[in-house]
Amino acid sequence: MARYTEKQKAALDILMKDAVYEHAMKIITDEGLGSLTMERLASDVGVSRGTLYNYFDDRDAVLDYVEERTFGPLLAAIKEVAASDRQPEEKLTKILESIFTGIYEDRALVIALTPNKHSGAKRECQMRRRTSALEAIKVVVNEGIAAEGFKNLSPLLVSELFLGAVTAMIESMVFNGEFQAAEEIVPTMMEIILGGLRKSD
Amino acid sequence: MARYTEKQKAALDILMKDAVYEHAMKIITDEGLGSLTMERLASDVGVSRGTLYNYFDDRDAVLDYVEERTFGPLLAAIKEVAASDRQPEEKLTKILESIFTGIYEDRALVIALTPNKHSGAKRECQMRRRTSALEAIKVVVNEGIAAEGFKNLSPLLVSELFLGAVTAMIESMVFNGEFQAAEEIVPTMMEIILGGLRKSD
Amino acid sequence: MARYTEKQKAALDILMKDAVYEHAMKIITDEGLGSLTMERLASDVGVSRGTLYNYFDDRDAVLDYVEERTFGPLLAAIKEVAASDRQPEEKLTKILESIFTGIYEDRALVIALTPNKHSGAKRECQMRRRTSALEAIKVVVNEGIAAEGFKNLSPLLVSELFLGAVTAMIESMVFNGEFQAAEEIVPTMMEIILGGLRKSD
Amino acid sequence: MARYTEKQKAALDILMKDAVYEHAMKIITDEGLGSLTMERLASDVGVSRGTLYNYFDDRDAVLDYVEERTFGPLLAAIKEVAASDRQPEEKLTKILESIFTGIYEDRALVIALTPNKHSGAKRECQMRRRTSALEAIKVVVNEGIAAEGFKNLSPLLVSELFLGAVTAMIESMVFNGEFQAAEEIVPTMMEIILGGLRKSD
DNA sequence: GATGAATGAGGGTTCATTCAT
DNA sequence: GATGAATGAACCCTCATTCAT
């Protein structure tokens, strides 16, 4: 005679994880990773520290969860677009749209897309994800170069520039708290980057 | 016992700050901000913890100093280029070169250029600096648009994109530990960004 | 809904305590007292933590129970032997056999026989039990001295030595995981202790 | 210009370690290892928790220190006696005297001689020391058997019995707080153990 | 009666900062 | 001015215990 049925338990788990996700994100984007202490998070969520440990093994598990939940879907979307049979230019545009759409649904992408925040194992994991996204983009850039539509520049550098610009703009948006201008961002970025990437002759 | 004269004291101050700067930078770029403890820094510099506090109010003051010393000259260089009577395109190229030259002379620029590392007052200060650089770049972009050489895009967005791309590439370099490819970076970035920015007709 | 009858409740109580005893002992002898957490015990027994608290007031009550259940029969056996009409030498031998037989049936005796593991009230209680066993042994030693079969040494010291040697050998066995050599232990101990205790005339 | 000279610093270090040793011992013997928390120890010594960490790397280092300081000299004494050119019987007596003399100078021997108190690495280390003492004793017993003065019993068992009896008596003394009877203990133990060990014919 | 989610006291540890010498 | 011993707040984590369902 469990207090909760399996279904209720699952619901509870989801509720907690949603709350943790939401508040962890808020803390991270508002004040930085350093402010995400278990005490602070528990307090913000409205439970005790101990309760947090009933849902997450340790602090790293919280970070993993936030990262996974943020970056997973986005990475999938990027890979899907990259694997589709669109034109390279269109792919890049779609990828950009995926990212910014993701951002609007969930600011936490910022963390996932921004390197250099963790250390040790965490960092490696994060880098692997970023690298994974980078790879997908590089493939598209390579396609564009092969199809002779793009200039013959280093695909790695171009991809870094692309992803880096995206990351920076997001961070800037988060910092300035101005998420309104986003519809403008995608076309602007594409205008510049595609414009600069396209063979001019 | 003979006290130090004012002149000697000033010299001492400079000596200490140079040493702190150098070692703090080494620690930060080698192992990350988290490894910059006062004990570690004092030990690396070769003084005691207490002595550090005779030159810096607290740990934040050390960070401020490192940041200031790194970012100040770069910001000056950017502003100087922006105020010169070159063409907008050339100005952007020069700015980019200044930044990457700065990076080579001093990897700690990474800290200065990378937002989101601190919290509270620190962060605001850091943002102010970034904003300052952004302004200088925006002015140049505006010039380019006014001169009808650049496309009529949001100068703010373009500047963010520019600075963001730079920041990201630097972070990437730091992560990968590959500082060699840098001569390739400036032309690639300029090719893309100027190419995309330039009016095509 | 039908409640349990008194009889059923009592049966349930026995069932639970048997299970707790068994699993607590296994945990303690396998991994040490430190591994006996309420969660671990509940999980091993197959109930929830809360249920444990329906049968035992607190963790200490569990330890008390295990100790009582282990030490009780042994103490009874010792006292029975001591009160029997055997010769002192034979009594000591029988007592030793009782102890080692008990150990084989139930390694948890180790806990009961080993002092110094707890603190506060627990400890006092444990000591009382040890003292009780000591008393029984001392009586036998006194008999032996009175019957002029044993040397005229301090009965208390002799008893301590006897019980202490037993305890130590058991601990050693537990540590080394070698329970095989036990058939050898009783004769060896008796050879030495009785040999040394016996008047040499 | 250090605040303290090297000599003063060393003195300070000794002072602290003495105090830690003393209070740690008191806590352990009075209330058990479980009560030896860093907070408790610091508080008893009269410093802050942080200060403790200036002298000991971690809690284990405190335990190591206490153990080493206690067991080291004793082990040396035992080995020295074992290696001397006395008769086996005399050696055992001397060893016993060393142990009890040590106990009087320092109750902490109790910890060192009592197995089963720690877990993990600590435990292994402790066991190694106990084993080392055991070895020394076993050698003496073997000598006695070879010289045909001792009965042909298992030297290991005899040594365990010897050391175990010692340990138990010490613990008993600590428990009962009766350290007075000790002059009586050595002869009594030797009477019994040597008496039982000696070939009777 | 059973459950297990929630709790919170407490343990080990780190490190910025102070201050007597 | 320099020193570094002392401090204590803050962190992560464990686990005995409670209580609403």
Coordinates of N, CA, C and O in Angstrom, one line a residue, chain D residues 1 4-5 17 28 62 96 116 132 159 175 179 194:
Chain D
M1 N 60.9 38.1 7.9 CA 60.7 38.3 9.4 C 59.5 37.5 9.9 O 58.4 38.1 10.0
Y4 N 57.2 33.8 14.1 CA 57.9 32.9 15.0 C 59.2 32.5 14.3 O 59.3 32.4 13.1
T5 N 60.2 32.2 15.1 CA 61.4 31.6 14.5 C 61.1 30.1 14.2 O 60.1 29.6 14.6
K17 N 50.2 19.5 18.6 CA 50.0 18.0 18.4 C 49.9 17.3 19.7 O 49.2 16.3 19.8
I28 N 38.5 9.4 22.7 CA 38.4 8.0 22.2 C 38.2 7.1 23.3 O 37.3 6.2 23.3
V62 N 44.7 12.7 11.8 CA 44.6 12.8 13.2 C 44.7 11.3 13.8 O 45.5 11.0 14.7
L96 N 55.5 -8.2 27.9 CA 54.3 -7.8 28.7 C 54.5 -6.6 29.5 O 53.7 -5.7 29.6
N116 N 39.5 -3.8 15.0 CA 38.1 -3.7 14.7 C 37.5 -2.3 14.9 O 36.3 -2.1 14.9
S132 N 52.2 -7.1 12.9 CA 53.6 -6.9 13.1 C 54.0 -7.3 14.6 O 55.0 -8.0 14.8
S159 N 50.2 -16.9 20.2 CA 50.5 -15.5 20.1 C 49.2 -14.7 20.2 O 49.1 -13.6 20.8
F175 N 37.9 0.7 30.7 CA 36.5 0.7 31.0 C 36.2 1.0 32.5 O 35.4 1.8 32.9
F179 N 43.2 1.6 37.0 CA 44.6 1.4 36.6 C 45.5 1.0 37.7 O 46.7 0.8 37.5
L194 N 52.6 -18.4 31.0 CA 53.9 -19.2 31.0 C 53.6 -20.5 31.6 O 54.1 -21.5 31.2

